[in-house]
Amino acid sequence: MQTRILSGDSEINILLAALHLTAGELVALPTETVYGLGANGLDPEAVAKIFEVKGRPQDNPLILHIADPEQMELVCENIPKSAYQLAAAFWPGPLTMVLPAQDRVPLSTRAGLPTVAVRCPDCDITRQIIRHAGVPVAAPSANISGKPSTTTAQHVYDDHAGKIPLIIDGGPCRVGVESTIVDLTADRPRLLRPGGITPEQLETVLGDLVIDKAVTAQIDKDAVVKAPGMKYKHYAPQSEVVIVSGSREKAAAYIHAHYAKGERVLCFEEELTLYQDCDPLAYGKEADVATLSAGLFAALRELDDPSITKIYARCPVGGGVAYAVQNRLKKAAAFHIIDAEVEA
Ligand code: TXA
Ligand code: MG
């Protein structure tokens, strides 16, 4: 199969993408977070293609993307007031809500769960495509399962050339990490995955938020978890990733003491000169955390090379979007963190 990359700036291409979706084909779509691998979310056969092409475990449900907030009423039921409040505050935007599913949402889309994840992305191109297709679009991050997510059309091409007919190019993704996921089906709202909408922002609207344990710790692959995707090894290049925390000076001292040829350092732009002899790659500025979230996956993909023996990574501290960057890097490192303040 030939894979075409077409610009999302053209009305014809938007219509073509919508036609592919209604015909049961896969289309890779831009969003403000990461590129998604989209299919008609109400068509089990189309949804099956997503799992096949991505190599995604069948027990990992998909997010349904809608063009406008009110469309959540077409796929969800018993919608709590908090969902309307969050939609008013953050949609379109990088927030996914888990809500009770209507029967019309195929079991394969939601991996057999009674709930469904919905999101209205802040991307005009993709919202127009969904509107023209007239169906909610199921779309996981477009990477091959287990690989770092795709934040450019080229990343999608690198993973799926020859396997999907169409990639719509909307440029590099602005946020760069996947959406925040909040589960509204239990007694208390629960954060299942941090992202561009921060815990602090959610708390402002909800007044209450439980942080799921899958956010902060490694989950056993046989464990029963709220967001099945969170237990799989994720976001990881092929080589071992180790986070080195602590002050700039202590981290540099630790890395210089342990660095060997063939290893790499993933650091902040401000630190590049410190690691000149250690093959450094910067993923953004520590002083501007949005550049770190926007650059993280492109950097992890660049480091996804079997000849690299180890990656020492520097991770931002603090809340807000830094919390999401920490989460993705910790998962890439399988929670292997060295505190350079105590280890020499
Ligand atoms: O930003 C994003 O959310 C991107 C773009 C394309 O929109 N999509 C994305 O999808 O990250 P994916 O499939 O890579 O991650 C979806 C996560 C998985 O961890 C999955 O287990 C969880 O959402 N999920 C989906 N449906 C769920 C449900 N009903 N209950 C709990 N977790 C769910
Ligand atoms: Mg994903």
mmCIF file of C-alpha atoms in Angstrom, residues 2-332:
data_model
loop_
_atom_site.group_PDB
_atom_site.id
_atom_site.type_symbol
_atom_site.label_atom_id
_atom_site.label_comp_id
_atom_site.label_asym_id
_atom_site.label_seq_id
_atom_site.Cartn_x
_atom_site.Cartn_y
_atom_site.Cartn_z
ATOM 1 C CA GLN A 2 1.236 3.475 -0.818
ATOM 2 C CA THR A 3 1.168 5.883 2.138
ATOM 3 C CA ARG A 4 0.452 9.486 1.201
ATOM 4 C CA ILE A 5 1.259 12.500 3.401
ATOM 5 C CA LEU A 6 -1.157 15.308 2.519
ATOM 6 C CA SER A 7 -1.342 18.810 3.952
ATOM 7 C CA GLY A 8 -4.202 19.513 6.343
ATOM 8 C CA ASP A 9 -4.336 23.077 5.032
ATOM 9 C CA SER A 10 -6.365 21.991 2.001
ATOM 10 C CA GLU A 11 -10.159 21.548 2.043
ATOM 11 C CA ILE A 12 -9.887 18.749 -0.545
ATOM 12 C CA ASN A 13 -7.493 16.819 1.665
ATOM 13 C CA ILE A 14 -9.800 17.248 4.648
ATOM 14 C CA LEU A 15 -12.685 15.832 2.627
ATOM 15 C CA LEU A 16 -10.492 12.995 1.387
ATOM 16 C CA ALA A 17 -9.518 12.111 4.953
ATOM 17 C CA ALA A 18 -13.196 12.117 5.996
ATOM 18 C CA LEU A 19 -14.043 9.854 3.039
ATOM 19 C CA HIS A 20 -11.339 7.392 4.028
ATOM 20 C CA LEU A 21 -12.752 7.277 7.557
ATOM 21 C CA THR A 22 -16.319 6.675 6.418
ATOM 22 C CA ALA A 23 -15.031 3.940 4.085
ATOM 23 C CA GLY A 24 -13.538 2.124 7.094
ATOM 24 C CA GLU A 25 -9.913 3.076 6.341
ATOM 25 C CA LEU A 26 -7.254 4.313 8.743
ATOM 26 C CA VAL A 27 -6.057 7.926 8.594
ATOM 27 C CA ALA A 28 -3.285 9.416 10.735
ATOM 28 C CA LEU A 29 -4.445 12.763 12.091
ATOM 29 C CA PRO A 30 -2.730 15.722 13.740
ATOM 30 C CA THR A 31 -3.865 16.939 17.156
ATOM 31 C CA GLU A 32 -2.430 19.493 19.563
ATOM 32 C CA THR A 33 -0.966 16.658 21.683
ATOM 33 C CA VAL A 34 0.402 13.919 19.403
ATOM 34 C CA TYR A 35 -0.606 12.438 16.035
ATOM 35 C CA GLY A 36 -3.387 9.868 16.276
ATOM 36 C CA LEU A 37 -4.107 6.783 14.165
ATOM 37 C CA GLY A 38 -7.777 7.338 13.405
ATOM 38 C CA ALA A 39 -10.673 5.109 12.361
ATOM 39 C CA ASN A 40 -14.462 5.271 12.514
ATOM 40 C CA GLY A 41 -14.933 4.583 16.224
ATOM 41 C CA LEU A 42 -18.390 3.049 15.687
ATOM 42 C CA ASP A 43 -17.163 0.492 13.131
ATOM 43 C CA PRO A 44 -15.612 -2.608 14.781
ATOM 44 C CA GLU A 45 -13.864 -3.663 11.554
ATOM 45 C CA ALA A 46 -12.199 -0.288 11.128
ATOM 46 C CA VAL A 47 -11.230 -0.260 14.812
ATOM 47 C CA ALA A 48 -9.695 -3.749 14.434
ATOM 48 C CA LYS A 49 -7.294 -2.290 11.848
ATOM 49 C CA ILE A 50 -5.944 0.155 14.432
ATOM 50 C CA PHE A 51 -5.031 -2.686 16.796
ATOM 51 C CA GLU A 52 -3.446 -4.653 13.963
ATOM 52 C CA VAL A 53 -1.364 -1.822 12.494
ATOM 53 C CA LYS A 54 -0.164 -0.531 15.870
ATOM 54 C CA GLY A 55 0.415 -3.995 17.341
ATOM 55 C CA ARG A 56 -1.718 -2.847 20.268
ATOM 56 C CA PRO A 57 -2.849 -5.266 23.004
ATOM 57 C CA GLN A 58 -6.585 -5.939 22.657
ATOM 58 C CA ASP A 59 -7.253 -5.026 26.295
ATOM 59 C CA ASN A 60 -6.142 -1.429 25.766
ATOM 60 C CA PRO A 61 -9.160 0.782 24.933
ATOM 61 C CA LEU A 62 -9.145 3.720 22.514
ATOM 62 C CA ILE A 63 -10.085 7.368 22.893
ATOM 63 C CA LEU A 64 -13.072 8.589 20.866
ATOM 64 C CA HIS A 65 -12.412 12.003 19.337
ATOM 65 C CA ILE A 66 -15.359 14.329 18.794
ATOM 66 C CA ALA A 67 -15.619 17.545 16.781
ATOM 67 C CA ASP A 68 -17.667 19.499 19.307
ATOM 68 C CA PRO A 69 -18.164 19.105 23.069
ATOM 69 C CA GLU A 70 -21.899 18.376 22.868
ATOM 70 C CA GLN A 71 -21.165 15.226 20.835
ATOM 71 C CA MET A 72 -20.174 13.475 24.059
ATOM 72 C CA GLU A 73 -23.931 12.976 24.464
ATOM 73 C CA LEU A 74 -23.894 10.741 21.370
ATOM 74 C CA VAL A 75 -21.480 8.212 22.870
ATOM 75 C CA CYS A 76 -21.757 8.600 26.663
ATOM 76 C CA GLU A 77 -24.643 8.271 29.123
ATOM 77 C CA ASN A 78 -25.349 9.332 32.716
ATOM 78 C CA ILE A 79 -22.955 12.218 32.160
ATOM 79 C CA PRO A 80 -22.174 13.910 35.485
ATOM 80 C CA LYS A 81 -22.269 17.674 35.917
ATOM 81 C CA SER A 82 -18.493 17.674 36.400
ATOM 82 C CA ALA A 83 -18.026 16.477 32.796
ATOM 83 C CA TYR A 84 -19.959 19.466 31.461
ATOM 84 C CA GLN A 85 -17.928 21.763 33.693
ATOM 85 C CA LEU A 86 -14.633 20.301 32.489
ATOM 86 C CA ALA A 87 -15.776 20.441 28.859
ATOM 87 C CA ALA A 88 -16.716 24.108 29.258
ATOM 88 C CA ALA A 89 -13.345 24.894 30.834
ATOM 89 C CA PHE A 90 -10.948 22.823 28.727
ATOM 90 C CA TRP A 91 -12.515 21.678 25.426
ATOM 91 C CA PRO A 92 -11.383 21.843 22.739
ATOM 92 C CA GLY A 93 -8.131 20.887 24.431
ATOM 93 C CA PRO A 94 -5.763 18.213 25.728
ATOM 94 C CA LEU A 95 -8.227 16.609 28.144
ATOM 95 C CA THR A 96 -9.805 13.141 27.876
ATOM 96 C CA MET A 97 -12.732 12.166 30.106
ATOM 97 C CA VAL A 98 -13.705 8.594 30.952
ATOM 98 C CA LEU A 99 -17.507 8.357 31.139
ATOM 99 C CA PRO A 100 -20.187 5.626 31.030
ATOM 100 C CA ALA A 101 -20.485 4.372 27.432
ATOM 101 C CA GLN A 102 -23.627 4.077 25.356
ATOM 102 C CA ASP A 103 -24.261 0.624 23.858
ATOM 103 C CA ARG A 104 -23.616 1.954 20.348
ATOM 104 C CA VAL A 105 -19.885 2.271 21.162
ATOM 105 C CA PRO A 106 -18.474 -1.090 19.997
ATOM 106 C CA LEU A 107 -16.880 -3.248 22.686
ATOM 107 C CA SER A 108 -13.643 -3.348 20.671
ATOM 108 C CA THR A 109 -13.305 0.454 20.839
ATOM 109 C CA ARG A 110 -13.543 0.380 24.642
ATOM 110 C CA ALA A 111 -11.831 -3.010 25.098
ATOM 111 C CA GLY A 112 -14.949 -4.488 26.673
ATOM 112 C CA LEU A 113 -15.247 -1.813 29.374
ATOM 113 C CA PRO A 114 -18.592 -0.241 30.373
ATOM 114 C CA THR A 115 -16.879 3.154 30.004
ATOM 115 C CA VAL A 116 -15.482 5.119 27.086
ATOM 116 C CA ALA A 117 -12.781 7.784 26.874
ATOM 117 C CA VAL A 118 -13.771 10.938 24.932
ATOM 118 C CA ARG A 119 -11.838 13.986 23.861
ATOM 119 C CA CYS A 120 -12.454 17.077 21.755
ATOM 120 C CA PRO A 121 -9.004 17.962 20.367
ATOM 121 C CA ASP A 122 -7.848 21.546 19.898
ATOM 122 C CA CYS A 123 -6.992 21.075 16.230
ATOM 123 C CA ASP A 124 -9.205 22.654 13.576
ATOM 124 C CA ILE A 125 -8.013 20.306 10.835
ATOM 125 C CA THR A 126 -8.973 17.175 12.735
ATOM 126 C CA ARG A 127 -12.220 18.607 14.087
ATOM 127 C CA GLN A 128 -13.237 19.457 10.511
ATOM 128 C CA ILE A 129 -12.355 15.945 9.368
ATOM 129 C CA ILE A 130 -14.448 14.439 12.187
ATOM 130 C CA ARG A 131 -17.344 16.787 11.355
ATOM 131 C CA HIS A 132 -17.278 15.757 7.671
ATOM 132 C CA ALA A 133 -16.955 12.061 8.536
ATOM 133 C CA GLY A 134 -20.000 12.400 10.808
ATOM 134 C CA VAL A 135 -18.738 9.801 13.271
ATOM 135 C CA PRO A 136 -16.580 9.898 16.403
ATOM 136 C CA VAL A 137 -13.029 8.957 15.510
ATOM 137 C CA ALA A 138 -11.198 6.368 17.599
ATOM 138 C CA ALA A 139 -7.523 7.293 17.686
ATOM 139 C CA PRO A 140 -4.668 6.098 19.822
ATOM 140 C CA SER A 141 -1.288 7.812 19.555
ATOM 141 C CA ALA A 142 -0.057 6.841 16.090
ATOM 142 C CA ASN A 143 3.242 5.235 17.175
ATOM 143 C CA ILE A 144 3.863 1.505 16.960
ATOM 144 C CA SER A 145 2.828 0.156 20.394
ATOM 145 C CA GLY A 146 5.541 0.654 23.001
ATOM 146 C CA LYS A 147 7.482 3.236 20.960
ATOM 147 C CA PRO A 148 7.654 6.948 21.764
ATOM 148 C CA SER A 149 4.589 8.825 20.478
ATOM 149 C CA THR A 150 4.514 10.583 17.122
ATOM 150 C CA THR A 151 4.592 14.380 17.094
ATOM 151 C CA THR A 152 5.161 14.963 13.356
ATOM 152 C CA ALA A 153 3.713 13.487 10.163
ATOM 153 C CA GLN A 154 7.195 12.135 9.385
ATOM 154 C CA HIS A 155 7.243 10.182 12.675
ATOM 155 C CA VAL A 156 3.982 8.501 11.611
ATOM 156 C CA TYR A 157 5.432 7.760 8.192
ATOM 157 C CA ASP A 158 8.556 6.255 9.794
ATOM 158 C CA ASP A 159 6.369 3.859 11.832
ATOM 159 C CA HIS A 160 3.656 2.993 9.301
ATOM 160 C CA ALA A 161 4.813 3.589 5.707
ATOM 161 C CA GLY A 162 3.136 1.007 3.486
ATOM 162 C CA LYS A 163 0.598 0.050 6.168
ATOM 163 C CA ILE A 164 -1.855 2.973 6.095
ATOM 164 C CA PRO A 165 -3.161 4.932 3.092
ATOM 165 C CA LEU A 166 -3.135 8.479 4.430
ATOM 166 C CA ILE A 167 -1.372 10.805 6.854
ATOM 167 C CA ILE A 168 -2.744 14.327 7.247
ATOM 168 C CA ASP A 169 0.076 16.758 8.019
ATOM 169 C CA GLY A 170 -0.801 19.507 10.481
ATOM 170 C CA GLY A 171 2.794 20.383 11.393
ATOM 171 C CA PRO A 172 4.546 19.543 14.664
ATOM 172 C CA CYS A 173 2.236 19.059 17.672
ATOM 173 C CA ARG A 174 2.081 22.046 19.992
ATOM 174 C CA VAL A 175 1.726 20.253 23.356
ATOM 175 C CA GLY A 176 3.791 17.199 22.475
ATOM 176 C CA VAL A 177 2.619 14.821 25.243
ATOM 177 C CA GLU A 178 -0.691 12.956 25.167
ATOM 178 C CA SER A 179 -3.847 14.358 26.731
ATOM 179 C CA THR A 180 -4.618 14.397 30.424
ATOM 180 C CA ILE A 181 -7.037 11.567 31.265
ATOM 181 C CA VAL A 182 -9.546 11.945 34.093
ATOM 182 C CA ASP A 183 -11.977 9.202 35.097
ATOM 183 C CA LEU A 184 -15.371 10.563 36.155
ATOM 184 C CA THR A 185 -17.092 7.207 36.666
ATOM 185 C CA ALA A 186 -16.048 6.547 40.283
ATOM 186 C CA ASP A 187 -17.021 8.301 43.528
ATOM 187 C CA ARG A 188 -14.188 10.784 43.174
ATOM 188 C CA PRO A 189 -12.581 12.137 39.974
ATOM 189 C CA ARG A 190 -9.339 10.301 39.312
ATOM 190 C CA LEU A 191 -6.322 11.371 37.249
ATOM 191 C CA LEU A 192 -5.253 8.411 35.110
ATOM 192 C CA ARG A 193 -2.633 10.194 32.985
ATOM 193 C CA PRO A 194 -1.134 13.694 33.364
ATOM 194 C CA GLY A 195 -0.923 15.889 30.258
ATOM 195 C CA GLY A 196 -1.375 19.399 28.956
ATOM 196 C CA ILE A 197 -4.266 20.165 31.331
ATOM 197 C CA THR A 198 -2.571 20.137 34.707
ATOM 198 C CA PRO A 199 -3.792 18.605 37.996
ATOM 199 C CA GLU A 200 -3.933 22.146 39.384
ATOM 200 C CA GLN A 201 -6.293 23.212 36.547
ATOM 201 C CA LEU A 202 -8.514 20.160 37.076
ATOM 202 C CA GLU A 203 -8.729 20.807 40.805
ATOM 203 C CA THR A 204 -9.869 24.363 40.181
ATOM 204 C CA VAL A 205 -12.963 23.000 38.420
ATOM 205 C CA LEU A 206 -13.482 19.728 40.319
ATOM 206 C CA GLY A 207 -12.403 20.772 43.798
ATOM 207 C CA ASP A 208 -11.156 17.211 44.280
ATOM 208 C CA LEU A 209 -8.820 14.872 42.418
ATOM 209 C CA VAL A 210 -7.327 11.480 43.219
ATOM 210 C CA ILE A 211 -4.025 10.655 41.515
ATOM 211 C CA ASP A 212 -4.108 7.047 40.288
ATOM 212 C CA LYS A 213 -1.149 4.927 41.381
ATOM 213 C CA ALA A 214 -0.336 4.172 37.727
ATOM 214 C CA VAL A 215 0.749 7.817 37.380
ATOM 215 C CA THR A 216 3.425 7.653 40.027
ATOM 216 C CA ALA A 217 4.736 4.093 40.034
ATOM 217 C CA GLN A 218 5.565 1.148 37.819
ATOM 218 C CA ILE A 219 2.525 -1.109 37.427
ATOM 219 C CA ASP A 220 2.840 -4.864 37.133
ATOM 220 C CA LYS A 221 1.755 -6.045 33.684
ATOM 221 C CA ASP A 222 -0.784 -8.456 35.206
ATOM 222 C CA ALA A 223 -2.330 -5.799 37.442
ATOM 223 C CA VAL A 224 -5.927 -4.629 37.040
ATOM 224 C CA VAL A 225 -5.697 -0.888 36.437
ATOM 225 C CA LYS A 226 -8.116 1.867 35.498
ATOM 226 C CA ALA A 227 -6.285 2.916 32.305
ATOM 227 C CA PRO A 228 -5.017 -0.340 30.846
ATOM 228 C CA GLY A 229 -2.505 1.531 28.679
ATOM 229 C CA MET A 230 -0.606 2.731 31.700
ATOM 230 C CA LYS A 231 0.740 -0.692 32.653
ATOM 231 C CA TYR A 232 2.571 -1.326 29.396
ATOM 232 C CA LYS A 233 6.145 -0.271 28.816
ATOM 233 C CA HIS A 234 5.773 3.026 27.048
ATOM 234 C CA TYR A 235 7.469 5.904 25.422
ATOM 235 C CA ALA A 236 10.744 4.045 25.531
ATOM 236 C CA PRO A 237 13.699 3.959 23.176
ATOM 237 C CA GLN A 238 15.398 0.587 22.764
ATOM 238 C CA SER A 239 18.260 1.290 25.151
ATOM 239 C CA GLU A 240 18.137 1.667 28.919
ATOM 240 C CA VAL A 241 17.076 5.124 30.124
ATOM 241 C CA VAL A 242 18.223 6.384 33.533
ATOM 242 C CA ILE A 243 16.967 9.656 34.994
ATOM 243 C CA VAL A 244 19.665 11.563 36.859
ATOM 244 C CA SER A 245 18.014 13.977 39.279
ATOM 245 C CA GLY A 246 19.563 16.667 41.435
ATOM 246 C CA SER A 247 21.252 19.996 40.873
ATOM 247 C CA ARG A 248 22.886 20.802 37.562
ATOM 248 C CA GLU A 249 26.359 20.478 39.056
ATOM 249 C CA LYS A 250 25.771 17.229 40.961
ATOM 250 C CA ALA A 251 24.042 15.596 37.970
ATOM 251 C CA ALA A 252 26.894 16.584 35.654
ATOM 252 C CA ALA A 253 29.430 15.217 38.131
ATOM 253 C CA TYR A 254 27.548 11.909 38.342
ATOM 254 C CA ILE A 255 27.156 11.565 34.579
ATOM 255 C CA HIS A 256 30.783 12.464 33.851
ATOM 256 C CA ALA A 257 31.921 9.897 36.415
ATOM 257 C CA HIS A 258 29.860 7.109 34.795
ATOM 258 C CA TYR A 259 29.639 8.010 31.114
ATOM 259 C CA ALA A 260 31.066 5.509 28.616
ATOM 260 C CA LYS A 261 31.405 5.724 24.825
ATOM 261 C CA GLY A 262 28.189 4.747 23.023
ATOM 262 C CA GLU A 263 26.021 6.300 25.729
ATOM 263 C CA ARG A 264 24.014 9.526 25.304
ATOM 264 C CA VAL A 265 22.806 12.360 27.478
ATOM 265 C CA LEU A 266 19.288 13.763 27.077
ATOM 266 C CA CYS A 267 19.386 17.174 28.716
ATOM 267 C CA PHE A 268 18.074 20.736 28.789
ATOM 268 C CA GLU A 269 19.391 23.280 26.277
ATOM 269 C CA GLU A 270 20.889 25.209 29.169
ATOM 270 C CA GLU A 271 23.078 22.162 29.957
ATOM 271 C CA LEU A 272 24.451 21.374 26.489
ATOM 272 C CA THR A 273 27.852 22.927 27.152
ATOM 273 C CA LEU A 274 28.224 20.813 30.309
ATOM 274 C CA TYR A 275 27.973 17.581 28.324
ATOM 275 C CA GLN A 276 30.042 18.391 25.220
ATOM 276 C CA ASP A 277 32.040 15.166 25.636
ATOM 277 C CA CYS A 278 28.994 12.953 26.298
ATOM 278 C CA ASP A 279 27.090 13.149 22.997
ATOM 279 C CA PRO A 280 24.264 15.310 24.403
ATOM 280 C CA LEU A 281 20.841 15.927 22.873
ATOM 281 C CA ALA A 282 18.658 18.743 24.227
ATOM 282 C CA TYR A 283 14.875 18.381 24.136
ATOM 283 C CA GLY A 284 13.926 21.914 25.195
ATOM 284 C CA LYS A 285 14.657 24.645 27.690
ATOM 285 C CA GLU A 286 14.409 23.972 31.422
ATOM 286 C CA ALA A 287 13.274 27.572 31.815
ATOM 287 C CA ASP A 288 10.330 26.975 29.423
ATOM 288 C CA VAL A 289 8.660 23.663 30.224
ATOM 289 C CA ALA A 290 6.351 23.864 27.171
ATOM 290 C CA THR A 291 9.436 23.413 24.969
ATOM 291 C CA LEU A 292 10.326 20.289 26.960
ATOM 292 C CA SER A 293 6.895 18.696 26.480
ATOM 293 C CA ALA A 294 6.867 19.695 22.802
ATOM 294 C CA GLY A 295 10.353 18.257 22.202
ATOM 295 C CA LEU A 296 10.410 15.148 24.380
ATOM 296 C CA PHE A 297 9.067 12.510 21.995
ATOM 297 C CA ALA A 298 11.037 13.718 18.961
ATOM 298 C CA ALA A 299 14.177 13.424 21.108
ATOM 299 C CA LEU A 300 13.243 9.970 22.437
ATOM 300 C CA ARG A 301 12.607 8.845 18.869
ATOM 301 C CA GLU A 302 15.975 10.187 17.741
ATOM 302 C CA LEU A 303 17.581 8.186 20.552
ATOM 303 C CA ASP A 304 15.640 5.048 19.604
ATOM 304 C CA ASP A 305 18.720 3.403 18.118
ATOM 305 C CA PRO A 306 19.999 -0.052 19.098
ATOM 306 C CA SER A 307 23.630 1.117 18.925
ATOM 307 C CA ILE A 308 23.074 3.448 21.905
ATOM 308 C CA THR A 309 23.933 1.555 25.090
ATOM 309 C CA LYS A 310 22.436 3.865 27.730
ATOM 310 C CA ILE A 311 20.701 7.234 27.992
ATOM 311 C CA TYR A 312 21.165 9.538 30.986
ATOM 312 C CA ALA A 313 18.159 11.837 31.104
ATOM 313 C CA ARG A 314 17.549 15.121 32.876
ATOM 314 C CA CYS A 315 13.987 15.683 34.005
ATOM 315 C CA PRO A 316 12.242 18.936 34.972
ATOM 316 C CA VAL A 317 10.923 19.304 38.530
ATOM 317 C CA GLY A 318 7.685 20.847 39.760
ATOM 318 C CA GLY A 319 4.010 20.735 38.891
ATOM 319 C CA GLY A 320 2.028 21.979 35.913
ATOM 320 C CA VAL A 321 3.086 20.548 32.555
ATOM 321 C CA ALA A 322 6.407 19.467 34.092
ATOM 322 C CA TYR A 323 4.367 16.804 35.911
ATOM 323 C CA ALA A 324 3.398 15.243 32.555
ATOM 324 C CA VAL A 325 6.971 15.384 31.259
ATOM 325 C CA GLN A 326 8.169 13.677 34.460
ATOM 326 C CA ASN A 327 5.531 10.966 34.020
ATOM 327 C CA ARG A 328 6.576 10.156 30.421
ATOM 328 C CA LEU A 329 10.293 10.208 31.182
ATOM 329 C CA LYS A 330 9.860 8.048 34.279
ATOM 330 C CA LYS A 331 7.919 5.518 32.216
ATOM 331 C CA ALA A 332 10.599 5.579 29.508
#
